[in-house]
XYZ file of C-alpha atoms in Angstrom:
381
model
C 14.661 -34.989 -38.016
C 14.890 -37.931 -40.465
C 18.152 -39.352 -41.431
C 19.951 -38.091 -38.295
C 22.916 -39.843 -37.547
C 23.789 -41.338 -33.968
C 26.243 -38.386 -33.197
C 23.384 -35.767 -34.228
C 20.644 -37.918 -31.513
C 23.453 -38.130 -29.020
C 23.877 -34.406 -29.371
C 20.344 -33.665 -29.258
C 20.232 -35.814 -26.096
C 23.038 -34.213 -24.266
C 21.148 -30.759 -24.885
C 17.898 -31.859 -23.556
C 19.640 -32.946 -20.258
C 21.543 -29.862 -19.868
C 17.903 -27.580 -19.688
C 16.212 -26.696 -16.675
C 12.512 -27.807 -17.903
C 11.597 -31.242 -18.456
C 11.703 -31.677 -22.090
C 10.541 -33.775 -25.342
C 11.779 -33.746 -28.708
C 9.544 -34.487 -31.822
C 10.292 -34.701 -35.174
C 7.794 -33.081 -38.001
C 5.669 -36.263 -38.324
C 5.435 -36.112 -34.373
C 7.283 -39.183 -33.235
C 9.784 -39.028 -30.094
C 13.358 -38.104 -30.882
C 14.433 -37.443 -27.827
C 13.451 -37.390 -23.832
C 15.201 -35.811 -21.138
C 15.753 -37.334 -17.451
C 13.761 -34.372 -15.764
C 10.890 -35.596 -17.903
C 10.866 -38.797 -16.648
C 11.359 -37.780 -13.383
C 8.944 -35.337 -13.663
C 5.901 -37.176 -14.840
C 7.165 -40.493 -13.178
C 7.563 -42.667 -16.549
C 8.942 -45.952 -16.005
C 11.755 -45.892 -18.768
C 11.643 -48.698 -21.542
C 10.599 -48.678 -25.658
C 7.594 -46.247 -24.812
C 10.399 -43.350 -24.638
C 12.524 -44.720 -27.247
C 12.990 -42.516 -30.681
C 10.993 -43.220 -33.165
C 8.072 -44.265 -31.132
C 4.968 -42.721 -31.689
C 4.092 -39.657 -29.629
C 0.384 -40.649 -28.666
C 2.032 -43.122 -26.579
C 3.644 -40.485 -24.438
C 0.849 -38.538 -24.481
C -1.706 -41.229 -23.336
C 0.415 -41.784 -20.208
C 0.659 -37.932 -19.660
C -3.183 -37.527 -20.361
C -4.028 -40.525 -17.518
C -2.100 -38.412 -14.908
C -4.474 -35.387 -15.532
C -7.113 -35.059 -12.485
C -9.671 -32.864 -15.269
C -11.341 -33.715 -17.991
C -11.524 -31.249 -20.064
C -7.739 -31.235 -20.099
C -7.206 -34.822 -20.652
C -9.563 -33.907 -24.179
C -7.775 -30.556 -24.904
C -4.367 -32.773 -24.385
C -5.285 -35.327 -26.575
C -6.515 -33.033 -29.765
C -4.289 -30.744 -29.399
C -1.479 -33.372 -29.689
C -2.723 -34.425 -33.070
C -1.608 -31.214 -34.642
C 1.525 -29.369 -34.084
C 1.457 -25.405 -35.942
C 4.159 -23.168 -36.378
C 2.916 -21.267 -33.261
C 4.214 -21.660 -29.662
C 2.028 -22.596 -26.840
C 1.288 -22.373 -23.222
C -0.960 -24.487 -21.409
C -1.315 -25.524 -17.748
C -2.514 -28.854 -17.004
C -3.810 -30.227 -12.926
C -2.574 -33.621 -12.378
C -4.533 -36.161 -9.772
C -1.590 -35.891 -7.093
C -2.466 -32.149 -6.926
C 0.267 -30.973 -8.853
C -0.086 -28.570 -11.788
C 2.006 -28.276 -14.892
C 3.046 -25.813 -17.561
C 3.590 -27.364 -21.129
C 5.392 -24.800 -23.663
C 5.135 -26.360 -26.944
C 7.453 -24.507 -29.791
C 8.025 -25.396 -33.460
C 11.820 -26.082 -34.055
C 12.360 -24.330 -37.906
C 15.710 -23.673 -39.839
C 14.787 -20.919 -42.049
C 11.559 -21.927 -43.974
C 11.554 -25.397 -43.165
C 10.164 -27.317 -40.210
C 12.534 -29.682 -38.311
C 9.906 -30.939 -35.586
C 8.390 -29.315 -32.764
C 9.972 -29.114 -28.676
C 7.521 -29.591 -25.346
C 9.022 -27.727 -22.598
C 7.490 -29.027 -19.186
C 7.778 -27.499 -15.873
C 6.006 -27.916 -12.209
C 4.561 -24.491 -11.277
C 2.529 -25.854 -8.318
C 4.026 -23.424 -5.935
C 3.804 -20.657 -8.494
C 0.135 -21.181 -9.041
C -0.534 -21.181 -5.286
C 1.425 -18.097 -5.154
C -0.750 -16.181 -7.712
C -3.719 -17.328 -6.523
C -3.013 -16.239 -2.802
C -2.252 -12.697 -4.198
C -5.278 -12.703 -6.607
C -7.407 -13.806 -3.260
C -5.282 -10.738 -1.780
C -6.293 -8.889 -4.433
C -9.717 -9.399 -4.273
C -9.806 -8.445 -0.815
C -8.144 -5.379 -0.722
C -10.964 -4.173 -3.809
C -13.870 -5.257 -1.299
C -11.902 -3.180 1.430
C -11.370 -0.311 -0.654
C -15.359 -0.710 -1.502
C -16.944 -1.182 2.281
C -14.151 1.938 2.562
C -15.905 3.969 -0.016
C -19.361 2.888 0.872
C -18.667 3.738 4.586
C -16.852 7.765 3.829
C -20.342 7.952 1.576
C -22.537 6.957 4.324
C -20.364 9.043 6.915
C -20.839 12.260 4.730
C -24.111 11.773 4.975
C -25.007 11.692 7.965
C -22.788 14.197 8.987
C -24.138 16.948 6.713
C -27.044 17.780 8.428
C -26.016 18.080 12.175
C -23.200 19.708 11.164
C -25.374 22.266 9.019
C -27.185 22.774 12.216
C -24.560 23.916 14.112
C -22.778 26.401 11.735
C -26.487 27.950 11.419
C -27.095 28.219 14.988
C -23.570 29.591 15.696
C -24.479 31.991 13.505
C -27.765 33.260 14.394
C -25.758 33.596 18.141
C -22.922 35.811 16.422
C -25.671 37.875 14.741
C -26.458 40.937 16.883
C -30.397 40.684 16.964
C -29.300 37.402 18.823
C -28.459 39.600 21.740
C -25.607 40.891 23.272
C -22.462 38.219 23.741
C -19.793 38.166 26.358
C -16.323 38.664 25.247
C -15.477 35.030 26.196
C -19.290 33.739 24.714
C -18.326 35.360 21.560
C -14.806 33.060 21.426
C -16.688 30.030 22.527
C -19.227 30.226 19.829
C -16.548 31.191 16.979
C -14.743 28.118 18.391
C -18.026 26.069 17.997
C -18.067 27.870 14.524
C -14.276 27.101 13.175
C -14.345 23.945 14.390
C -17.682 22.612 12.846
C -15.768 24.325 9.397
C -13.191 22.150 9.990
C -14.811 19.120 10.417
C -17.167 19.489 7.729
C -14.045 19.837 5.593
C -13.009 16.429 7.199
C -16.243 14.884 6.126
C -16.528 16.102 2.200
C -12.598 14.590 2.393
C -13.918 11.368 3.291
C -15.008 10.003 -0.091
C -12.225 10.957 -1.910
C -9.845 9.656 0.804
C -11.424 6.638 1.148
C -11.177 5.997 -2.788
C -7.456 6.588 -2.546
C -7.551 10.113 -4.586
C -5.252 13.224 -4.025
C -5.747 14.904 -0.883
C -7.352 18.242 -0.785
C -5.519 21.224 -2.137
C -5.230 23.940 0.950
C -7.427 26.912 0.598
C -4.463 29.491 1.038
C -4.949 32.670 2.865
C -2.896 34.967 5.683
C -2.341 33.080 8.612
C -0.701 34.895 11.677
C 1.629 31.908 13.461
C 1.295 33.850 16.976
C -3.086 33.797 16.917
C -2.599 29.617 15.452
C -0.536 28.936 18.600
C -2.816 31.316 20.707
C -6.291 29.713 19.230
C -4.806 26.173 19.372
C -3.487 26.500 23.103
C -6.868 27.930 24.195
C -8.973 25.604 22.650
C -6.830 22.604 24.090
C -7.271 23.996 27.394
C -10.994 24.333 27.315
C -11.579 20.537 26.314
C -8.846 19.066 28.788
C -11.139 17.094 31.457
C -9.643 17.406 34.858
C -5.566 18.547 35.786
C -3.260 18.047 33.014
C 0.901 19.258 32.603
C 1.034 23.133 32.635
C 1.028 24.406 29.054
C 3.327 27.252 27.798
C 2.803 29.128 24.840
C 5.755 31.631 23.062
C 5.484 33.367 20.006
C 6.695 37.162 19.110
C 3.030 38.728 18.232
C 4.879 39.853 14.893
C 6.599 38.484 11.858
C 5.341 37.662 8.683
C 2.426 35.998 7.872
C 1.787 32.208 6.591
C 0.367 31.531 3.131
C -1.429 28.819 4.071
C -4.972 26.820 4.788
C -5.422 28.072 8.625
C -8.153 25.037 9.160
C -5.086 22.409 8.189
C -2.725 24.269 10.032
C -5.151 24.701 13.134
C -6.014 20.844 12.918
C -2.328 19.472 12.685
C -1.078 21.993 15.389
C -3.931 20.392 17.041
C -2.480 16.906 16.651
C 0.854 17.797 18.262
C -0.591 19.489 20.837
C -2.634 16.572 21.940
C -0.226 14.031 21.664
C 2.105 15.643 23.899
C -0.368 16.334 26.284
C -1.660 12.646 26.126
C 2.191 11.266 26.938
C 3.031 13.636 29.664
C 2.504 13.551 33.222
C -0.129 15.794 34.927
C 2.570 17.316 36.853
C 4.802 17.865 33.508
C 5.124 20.339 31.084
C 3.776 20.923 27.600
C 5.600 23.815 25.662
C 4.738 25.366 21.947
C 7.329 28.180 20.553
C 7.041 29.783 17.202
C 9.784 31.555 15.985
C 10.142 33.093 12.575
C 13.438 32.835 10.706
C 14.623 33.523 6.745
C 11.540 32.779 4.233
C 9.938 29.931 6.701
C 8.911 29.941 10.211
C 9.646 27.117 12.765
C 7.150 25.879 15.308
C 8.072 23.551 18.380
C 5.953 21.339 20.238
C 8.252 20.008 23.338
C 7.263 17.880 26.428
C 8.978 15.970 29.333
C 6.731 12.797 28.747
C 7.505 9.153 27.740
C 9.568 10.842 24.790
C 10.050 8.250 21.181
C 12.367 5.727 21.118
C 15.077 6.731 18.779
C 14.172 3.680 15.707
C 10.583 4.921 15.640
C 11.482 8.408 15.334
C 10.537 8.097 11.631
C 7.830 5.168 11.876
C 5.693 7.160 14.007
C 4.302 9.558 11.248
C 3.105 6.190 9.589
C -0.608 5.300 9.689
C -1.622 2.830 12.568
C 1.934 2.946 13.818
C 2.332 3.026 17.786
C 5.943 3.021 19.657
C 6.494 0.350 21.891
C 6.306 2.381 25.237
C 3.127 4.122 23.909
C 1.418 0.923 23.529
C 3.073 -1.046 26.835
C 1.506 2.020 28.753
C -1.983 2.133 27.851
C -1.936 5.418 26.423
C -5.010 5.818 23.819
C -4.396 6.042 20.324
C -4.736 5.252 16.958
C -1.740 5.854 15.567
C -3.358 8.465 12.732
C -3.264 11.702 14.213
C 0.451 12.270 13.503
C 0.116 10.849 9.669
C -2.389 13.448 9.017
C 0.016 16.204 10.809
C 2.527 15.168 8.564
C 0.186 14.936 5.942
C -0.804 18.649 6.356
C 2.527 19.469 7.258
C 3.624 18.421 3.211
C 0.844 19.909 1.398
C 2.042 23.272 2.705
C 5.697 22.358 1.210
C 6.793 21.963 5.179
C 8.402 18.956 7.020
C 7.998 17.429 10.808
C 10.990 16.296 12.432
C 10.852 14.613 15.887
C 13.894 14.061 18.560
C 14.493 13.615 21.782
C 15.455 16.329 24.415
C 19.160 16.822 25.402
C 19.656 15.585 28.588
C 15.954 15.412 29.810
C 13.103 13.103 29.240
C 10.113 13.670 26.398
C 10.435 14.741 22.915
C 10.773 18.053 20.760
C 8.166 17.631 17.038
C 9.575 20.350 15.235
C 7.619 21.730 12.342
C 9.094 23.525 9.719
C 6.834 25.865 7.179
C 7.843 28.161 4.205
C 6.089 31.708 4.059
C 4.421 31.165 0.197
C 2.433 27.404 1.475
C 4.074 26.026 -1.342
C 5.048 22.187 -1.995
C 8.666 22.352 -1.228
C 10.352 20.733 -4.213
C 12.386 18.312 -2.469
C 13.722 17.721 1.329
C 14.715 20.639 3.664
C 18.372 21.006 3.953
Protein backbone atom coordinates (compact mmCIF):
# COMPACT_ATOMS: atom_id res chain seq x y z
CA UNK A 1 0.00 0.00 0.00
CA UNK A 2 2.66 2.59 -0.96
CA UNK A 3 1.79 6.16 -1.32
CA UNK A 4 -1.31 5.93 0.92
CA UNK A 5 -2.34 9.02 2.25
CA UNK A 6 -3.13 9.64 6.10
CA UNK A 7 -6.99 9.50 5.46
CA UNK A 8 -6.51 6.03 3.49
CA UNK A 9 -4.19 4.57 6.95
CA UNK A 10 -6.75 6.15 9.20
CA UNK A 11 -9.41 4.31 7.28
CA UNK A 12 -7.61 1.17 7.17
CA UNK A 13 -7.17 1.56 10.95
CA UNK A 14 -10.72 2.22 11.83
CA UNK A 15 -11.58 -1.13 9.85
CA UNK A 16 -9.15 -3.25 11.62
CA UNK A 17 -10.69 -2.15 15.01
CA UNK A 18 -14.15 -2.69 13.98
CA UNK A 19 -13.34 -6.85 13.28
CA UNK A 20 -13.85 -9.45 15.67
CA UNK A 21 -10.25 -11.23 15.15
CA UNK A 22 -7.15 -9.70 16.15
CA UNK A 23 -5.69 -8.40 13.05
CA UNK A 24 -2.41 -7.15 11.05
CA UNK A 25 -2.10 -5.36 7.96
CA UNK A 26 0.93 -5.77 5.53
CA UNK A 27 1.72 -4.20 2.58
CA UNK A 28 3.24 -6.32 -0.60
CA UNK A 29 6.88 -5.91 0.54
CA UNK A 30 5.59 -7.21 4.05
CA UNK A 31 6.05 -4.26 6.34
CA UNK A 32 3.23 -3.30 9.03
CA UNK A 33 0.52 -0.96 7.82
CA UNK A 34 -1.67 -1.36 10.26
CA UNK A 35 -2.42 -3.17 13.87
CA UNK A 36 -5.55 -3.52 15.58
CA UNK A 37 -6.15 -3.15 19.54
CA UNK A 38 -7.39 -6.88 19.86
CA UNK A 39 -3.95 -7.74 18.54
CA UNK A 40 -2.22 -6.15 21.04
CA UNK A 41 -4.34 -7.25 23.54
CA UNK A 42 -4.29 -10.47 22.31
CA UNK A 43 -0.65 -11.33 22.13
CA UNK A 44 0.18 -8.81 25.02
CA UNK A 45 2.52 -6.31 22.89
CA UNK A 46 3.63 -3.43 24.75
CA UNK A 47 2.68 -0.63 22.14
CA UNK A 48 5.58 1.71 20.84
CA UNK A 49 7.65 2.00 17.15
CA UNK A 50 7.72 -1.96 16.96
CA UNK A 51 3.86 -1.65 15.79
CA UNK A 52 4.27 1.46 13.96
CA UNK A 53 3.65 1.38 9.90
CA UNK A 54 6.29 0.95 8.02
CA UNK A 55 8.22 -1.14 10.39
CA UNK A 56 9.42 -4.26 9.32
CA UNK A 57 7.24 -7.32 9.89
CA UNK A 58 10.02 -9.75 11.30
CA UNK A 59 9.89 -7.57 14.19
CA UNK A 60 6.33 -8.51 14.95
CA UNK A 61 6.88 -11.78 14.16
CA UNK A 62 9.97 -12.37 16.43
CA UNK A 63 7.88 -11.26 19.42
CA UNK A 64 4.95 -13.55 18.26
CA UNK A 65 7.45 -16.50 17.57
CA UNK A 66 9.05 -16.07 21.45
CA UNK A 67 5.48 -16.58 22.84
CA UNK A 68 5.22 -20.03 21.05
CA UNK A 69 5.71 -23.01 23.74
CA UNK A 70 6.87 -25.53 20.37
CA UNK A 71 9.46 -25.56 18.33
CA UNK A 72 8.64 -26.65 15.40
CA UNK A 73 6.14 -23.80 15.25
CA UNK A 74 8.39 -21.09 16.27
CA UNK A 75 10.53 -22.49 12.76
CA UNK A 76 7.35 -22.98 10.62
CA UNK A 77 6.41 -19.21 11.94
CA UNK A 78 9.48 -17.78 11.08
CA UNK A 79 9.83 -19.26 7.25
CA UNK A 80 6.71 -19.07 6.54
CA UNK A 81 6.72 -15.29 7.31
CA UNK A 82 9.39 -14.70 4.75
CA UNK A 83 7.04 -15.40 1.92
CA UNK A 84 3.55 -14.31 1.54
CA UNK A 85 1.56 -16.27 -1.83
CA UNK A 86 -1.57 -15.48 -3.27
CA UNK A 87 -3.09 -18.38 -1.23
CA UNK A 88 -4.90 -18.11 2.15
CA UNK A 89 -3.79 -19.93 5.17
CA UNK A 90 -4.69 -21.57 8.36
CA UNK A 91 -2.40 -22.45 10.97
CA UNK A 92 -2.72 -23.05 14.73
CA UNK A 93 0.05 -22.13 16.87
CA UNK A 94 0.44 -23.34 21.18
CA UNK A 95 1.71 -20.50 23.09
CA UNK A 96 3.82 -21.12 26.59
CA UNK A 97 0.79 -19.77 28.80
CA UNK A 98 -1.20 -22.74 27.38
CA UNK A 99 -3.13 -20.89 25.05
CA UNK A 100 -3.52 -21.84 21.38
CA UNK A 101 -4.03 -19.63 18.39
CA UNK A 102 -5.46 -19.64 14.89
CA UNK A 103 -3.57 -17.36 12.32
CA UNK A 104 -5.61 -16.90 8.88
CA UNK A 105 -3.28 -15.28 6.59
CA UNK A 106 -5.08 -13.92 3.15
CA UNK A 107 -3.61 -11.99 0.20
CA UNK A 108 -5.45 -8.57 -0.15
CA UNK A 109 -5.67 -8.21 -4.40
CA UNK A 110 -7.66 -5.58 -6.53
CA UNK A 111 -8.15 -7.37 -9.67
CA UNK A 112 -4.69 -8.68 -10.88
CA UNK A 113 -2.64 -6.79 -8.67
CA UNK A 114 -1.44 -7.45 -5.13
CA UNK A 115 -2.06 -4.73 -2.48
CA UNK A 116 -0.41 -6.66 0.60
CA UNK A 117 -1.46 -9.52 2.50
CA UNK A 118 -4.03 -9.53 6.06
CA UNK A 119 -3.23 -11.95 9.34
CA UNK A 120 -6.40 -12.67 10.98
CA UNK A 121 -5.68 -13.93 14.67
CA UNK A 122 -8.03 -15.51 17.00
CA UNK A 123 -7.82 -17.55 20.54
CA UNK A 124 -9.49 -20.95 19.95
CA UNK A 125 -8.24 -22.43 23.27
CA UNK A 126 -11.67 -23.40 24.34
CA UNK A 127 -12.51 -24.57 20.85
CA UNK A 128 -9.55 -26.87 20.69
CA UNK A 129 -10.39 -28.35 24.10
CA UNK A 130 -13.79 -28.78 22.84
CA UNK A 131 -12.78 -30.91 19.78
CA UNK A 132 -10.45 -32.76 21.43
CA UNK A 133 -12.92 -33.86 24.30
CA UNK A 134 -15.32 -35.07 21.50
CA UNK A 135 -12.50 -36.71 19.42
CA UNK A 136 -11.50 -38.52 22.98
CA UNK A 137 -15.46 -39.16 22.94
CA UNK A 138 -15.13 -40.35 19.78
CA UNK A 139 -12.59 -42.65 20.25
CA UNK A 140 -14.35 -44.20 22.96
CA UNK A 141 -17.53 -44.84 21.68
CA UNK A 142 -15.43 -46.88 18.46
CA UNK A 143 -13.64 -49.06 21.28
CA UNK A 144 -17.26 -49.56 22.80
CA UNK A 145 -18.83 -50.35 19.67
CA UNK A 146 -15.64 -52.88 19.20
CA UNK A 147 -15.57 -54.78 22.86
CA UNK A 148 -19.60 -54.64 21.70
CA UNK A 149 -18.93 -56.51 18.55
CA UNK A 150 -16.23 -58.69 19.92
CA UNK A 151 -18.52 -59.65 22.89
CA UNK A 152 -22.16 -60.53 20.43
CA UNK A 153 -19.22 -62.68 18.42
CA UNK A 154 -18.04 -64.44 21.39
CA UNK A 155 -21.75 -64.75 22.77
CA UNK A 156 -22.85 -66.48 19.44
CA UNK A 157 -20.45 -68.71 19.96
CA UNK A 158 -20.83 -70.12 22.73
CA UNK A 159 -24.32 -70.24 22.51
CA UNK A 160 -24.50 -72.32 19.32
CA UNK A 161 -23.72 -75.46 20.60
CA UNK A 162 -25.88 -75.85 23.82
CA UNK A 163 -28.48 -74.45 22.13
CA UNK A 164 -28.04 -77.07 19.16
CA UNK A 165 -28.27 -79.58 21.88
CA UNK A 166 -31.41 -78.79 23.03
CA UNK A 167 -33.45 -78.34 19.76
CA UNK A 168 -31.93 -81.98 18.93
CA UNK A 169 -32.93 -83.53 22.05
CA UNK A 170 -36.41 -81.90 22.00
CA UNK A 171 -36.68 -83.46 19.02
CA UNK A 172 -35.67 -86.93 19.38
CA UNK A 173 -38.49 -86.61 22.55
CA UNK A 174 -41.26 -85.37 19.97
CA UNK A 175 -40.26 -88.24 17.65
CA UNK A 176 -42.52 -91.25 18.29
CA UNK A 177 -39.79 -94.08 18.60
CA UNK A 178 -38.94 -91.75 21.65
CA UNK A 179 -41.96 -93.22 23.31
CA UNK A 180 -45.23 -92.26 24.06
CA UNK A 181 -45.67 -88.40 25.53
CA UNK A 182 -48.28 -87.05 27.84
CA UNK A 183 -50.52 -84.45 26.52
CA UNK A 184 -48.97 -81.86 28.90
CA UNK A 185 -45.08 -83.56 28.23
CA UNK A 186 -45.73 -82.99 24.66
CA UNK A 187 -46.46 -78.91 25.42
CA UNK A 188 -43.57 -78.78 27.77
CA UNK A 189 -41.11 -80.10 25.32
CA UNK A 190 -42.55 -77.93 22.26
CA UNK A 191 -42.16 -75.08 24.79
CA UNK A 192 -38.48 -76.20 25.42
CA UNK A 193 -38.48 -76.42 21.51
CA UNK A 194 -40.01 -72.75 20.50
CA UNK A 195 -38.26 -71.21 22.96
CA UNK A 196 -34.64 -72.50 22.23
CA UNK A 197 -35.88 -71.20 18.33
CA UNK A 198 -36.32 -68.10 19.72
CA UNK A 199 -33.36 -67.60 21.45
CA UNK A 200 -31.14 -68.89 18.94
CA UNK A 201 -32.71 -66.19 16.76
CA UNK A 202 -31.65 -63.77 19.64
CA UNK A 203 -28.12 -64.98 19.43
CA UNK A 204 -27.41 -64.91 15.37
CA UNK A 205 -29.05 -61.09 16.08
CA UNK A 206 -26.32 -60.36 18.31
CA UNK A 207 -23.54 -59.47 15.87
CA UNK A 208 -25.39 -57.48 13.74
CA UNK A 209 -27.01 -55.62 16.67
CA UNK A 210 -24.07 -55.06 18.32
CA UNK A 211 -22.46 -53.46 15.04
CA UNK A 212 -25.39 -51.08 14.89
CA UNK A 213 -27.00 -52.76 11.54
CA UNK A 214 -30.79 -53.06 10.64
CA UNK A 215 -32.66 -55.27 12.78
CA UNK A 216 -33.87 -58.52 11.48
CA UNK A 217 -36.62 -58.60 8.93
CA UNK A 218 -39.69 -60.83 10.55
CA UNK A 219 -40.11 -64.19 9.02
CA UNK A 220 -43.95 -63.64 8.22
CA UNK A 221 -46.38 -66.41 8.53
CA UNK A 222 -50.23 -66.99 10.02
CA UNK A 223 -50.33 -66.20 13.46
CA UNK A 224 -53.67 -66.87 15.40
CA UNK A 225 -53.81 -63.78 18.22
CA UNK A 226 -56.09 -66.12 20.58
CA UNK A 227 -53.14 -69.37 20.68
CA UNK A 228 -50.16 -66.09 21.13
CA UNK A 229 -52.14 -64.95 24.20
CA UNK A 230 -52.95 -68.66 25.15
CA UNK A 231 -49.08 -69.91 24.61
CA UNK A 232 -47.73 -66.69 26.21
CA UNK A 233 -50.09 -66.87 29.40
CA UNK A 234 -49.20 -70.57 29.88
CA UNK A 235 -45.72 -70.34 29.54
CA UNK A 236 -45.61 -67.29 32.06
CA UNK A 237 -47.38 -69.33 34.46
CA UNK A 238 -45.12 -72.31 34.36
CA UNK A 239 -41.85 -70.19 35.10
CA UNK A 240 -43.51 -67.89 37.88
CA UNK A 241 -41.58 -69.12 41.21
CA UNK A 242 -43.93 -69.08 44.10
CA UNK A 243 -47.70 -66.95 44.33
CA UNK A 244 -47.94 -64.18 41.97
CA UNK A 245 -51.36 -61.68 40.95
CA UNK A 246 -54.06 -63.94 39.32
CA UNK A 247 -53.69 -63.77 35.54
CA UNK A 248 -56.68 -63.44 33.11
CA UNK A 249 -56.59 -64.19 29.65
CA UNK A 250 -59.61 -63.02 26.89
CA UNK A 251 -59.56 -63.48 23.39
CA UNK A 252 -62.59 -64.63 20.92
CA UNK A 253 -60.93 -68.10 19.57
CA UNK A 254 -61.77 -66.52 16.01
CA UNK A 255 -60.95 -63.60 13.81
CA UNK A 256 -58.49 -63.22 11.33
CA UNK A 257 -55.18 -64.19 11.40
CA UNK A 258 -51.78 -62.04 11.89
CA UNK A 259 -49.21 -61.79 9.09
CA UNK A 260 -46.53 -61.75 11.16
CA UNK A 261 -43.09 -63.39 12.77
CA UNK A 262 -44.94 -65.49 15.71
CA UNK A 263 -41.29 -65.84 17.58
CA UNK A 264 -41.22 -61.69 17.73
CA UNK A 265 -44.65 -61.53 18.53
CA UNK A 266 -44.40 -64.43 21.22
CA UNK A 267 -41.17 -62.68 22.70
CA UNK A 268 -42.59 -59.02 22.97
CA UNK A 269 -46.03 -60.31 24.29
CA UNK A 270 -43.64 -61.92 26.56
CA UNK A 271 -42.12 -58.62 27.65
CA UNK A 272 -45.47 -57.08 28.63
CA UNK A 273 -46.52 -59.86 30.27
CA UNK A 274 -43.60 -59.92 32.58
CA UNK A 275 -43.39 -56.50 33.35
CA UNK A 276 -46.76 -56.31 34.60
CA UNK A 277 -46.41 -59.21 36.54
CA UNK A 278 -43.03 -57.91 38.01
CA UNK A 279 -44.92 -54.39 39.22
CA UNK A 280 -47.99 -55.91 40.64
CA UNK A 281 -48.80 -57.18 43.91
CA UNK A 282 -49.15 -60.97 44.56
CA UNK A 283 -52.60 -60.36 45.57
CA UNK A 284 -53.30 -58.14 42.25
CA UNK A 285 -54.35 -58.76 38.99
CA UNK A 286 -52.67 -59.22 35.63
CA UNK A 287 -55.15 -59.09 32.59
CA UNK A 288 -54.36 -59.70 28.59
CA UNK A 289 -57.48 -59.09 26.05
CA UNK A 290 -57.22 -59.40 22.35
CA UNK A 291 -59.80 -58.09 20.41
CA UNK A 292 -59.91 -57.86 16.66
CA UNK A 293 -61.27 -54.74 14.98
CA UNK A 294 -61.17 -53.23 11.07
CA UNK A 295 -57.78 -54.44 9.22
CA UNK A 296 -55.66 -54.56 12.71
CA UNK A 297 -56.18 -56.26 15.91
CA UNK A 298 -55.64 -54.67 19.40
CA UNK A 299 -54.03 -56.46 22.31
CA UNK A 300 -54.12 -55.16 26.05
CA UNK A 301 -51.87 -55.91 28.74
CA UNK A 302 -53.55 -54.18 32.04
CA UNK A 303 -52.52 -54.45 35.77
CA UNK A 304 -53.36 -52.76 39.16
CA UNK A 305 -49.55 -52.38 40.06
CA UNK A 306 -47.28 -49.33 40.69
CA UNK A 307 -48.76 -48.03 37.24
CA UNK A 308 -46.11 -45.15 35.07
CA UNK A 309 -45.93 -41.86 36.03
CA UNK A 310 -47.59 -39.82 33.40
CA UNK A 311 -43.90 -37.85 31.96
CA UNK A 312 -42.35 -41.28 31.48
CA UNK A 313 -45.17 -42.64 29.68
CA UNK A 314 -43.08 -42.19 26.50
CA UNK A 315 -39.42 -42.51 28.06
CA UNK A 316 -40.07 -45.88 29.20
CA UNK A 317 -39.82 -47.66 25.72
CA UNK A 318 -36.21 -46.09 25.70
CA UNK A 319 -33.20 -48.36 26.28
CA UNK A 320 -31.86 -48.38 29.97
CA UNK A 321 -34.70 -46.11 30.94
CA UNK A 322 -36.37 -46.90 34.48
CA UNK A 323 -39.38 -44.67 36.06
CA UNK A 324 -38.71 -43.23 39.21
CA UNK A 325 -41.09 -45.47 41.37
CA UNK A 326 -39.71 -48.57 39.52
CA UNK A 327 -36.31 -47.82 40.59
CA UNK A 328 -37.20 -46.25 44.37
CA UNK A 329 -38.88 -49.78 44.84
CA UNK A 330 -36.35 -52.24 44.08
CA UNK A 331 -38.10 -53.82 41.39
CA UNK A 332 -35.46 -55.69 38.96
CA UNK A 333 -34.82 -54.45 35.68
CA UNK A 334 -32.92 -53.34 32.99
CA UNK A 335 -34.83 -51.09 31.39
CA UNK A 336 -34.55 -53.14 27.76
CA UNK A 337 -37.29 -55.42 27.71
CA UNK A 338 -39.87 -52.79 26.71
CA UNK A 339 -37.39 -51.17 23.87
CA UNK A 340 -37.26 -54.46 22.24
CA UNK A 341 -41.31 -54.79 22.60
CA UNK A 342 -41.50 -51.69 20.94
CA UNK A 343 -38.91 -52.62 18.75
CA UNK A 344 -40.89 -55.72 17.56
CA UNK A 345 -43.94 -53.95 17.92
CA UNK A 346 -42.59 -51.43 14.68
CA UNK A 347 -41.14 -53.94 12.49
CA UNK A 348 -44.63 -55.42 12.20
CA UNK A 349 -45.91 -51.73 11.13
CA UNK A 350 -47.72 -51.71 14.85
CA UNK A 351 -47.39 -49.16 17.75
CA UNK A 352 -47.39 -49.53 21.84
CA UNK A 353 -49.15 -47.02 23.70
CA UNK A 354 -49.11 -47.01 27.54
CA UNK A 355 -51.65 -45.09 30.10
CA UNK A 356 -52.85 -45.21 33.19
CA UNK A 357 -56.20 -46.82 34.37
CA UNK A 358 -59.30 -44.60 34.94
CA UNK A 359 -59.88 -44.31 38.33
CA UNK A 360 -57.75 -47.31 39.62
CA UNK A 361 -54.12 -47.90 40.18
CA UNK A 362 -51.57 -49.75 37.46
CA UNK A 363 -51.31 -49.24 33.85
CA UNK A 364 -53.02 -50.43 30.47
CA UNK A 365 -49.76 -51.16 27.37
CA UNK A 366 -51.89 -51.27 24.54
CA UNK A 367 -50.55 -52.82 21.39
CA UNK A 368 -51.83 -52.11 18.21
CA UNK A 369 -51.05 -54.56 14.98
CA UNK A 370 -52.24 -54.41 11.28
CA UNK A 371 -53.41 -57.84 9.68
CA UNK A 372 -50.64 -57.75 6.48
CA UNK A 373 -47.24 -57.31 9.30
CA UNK A 374 -46.44 -54.50 7.30
CA UNK A 375 -44.28 -51.27 8.33
CA UNK A 376 -47.04 -48.85 8.84
CA UNK A 377 -46.05 -45.83 6.79
CA UNK A 378 -46.35 -43.29 9.34
CA UNK A 379 -48.13 -42.92 12.98
CA UNK A 380 -51.54 -44.55 13.81
CA UNK A 381 -54.29 -42.10 13.80
Amino acid sequence: MHGASQEQLSFAAAVLDALPQAALLLDRDLRVVRVNRRLTTLLRLPEGPGLSPGTPRRQLVGRLAELLDRPEERQRLLEESETHGPVTRTTDYHLRDGRTLRRRRAPVTEGDRLLGHLWLIEDVTRRREAEDDLYGQVRKLAALADERAAFAGRTLHELRTPLATVLSFAELLLEPAGGPLSQEQTSYVDAIRRNALRMRTVAENLPRAAAGGPAAEPRLGEVHVHELIERVVLEALQRADGPGPYVAAECPPGGPPLVADAGMLTGALEELLANALRFTAEDGRVEIVGRPAAGHWTIEVRDDGIGVPLEYQEEIFTPFVRAPNARRGGFPGTGLGLAGALDTVRLHGGTIRVRDREGMPGAVFTVRLPLTGRRAPGPDA
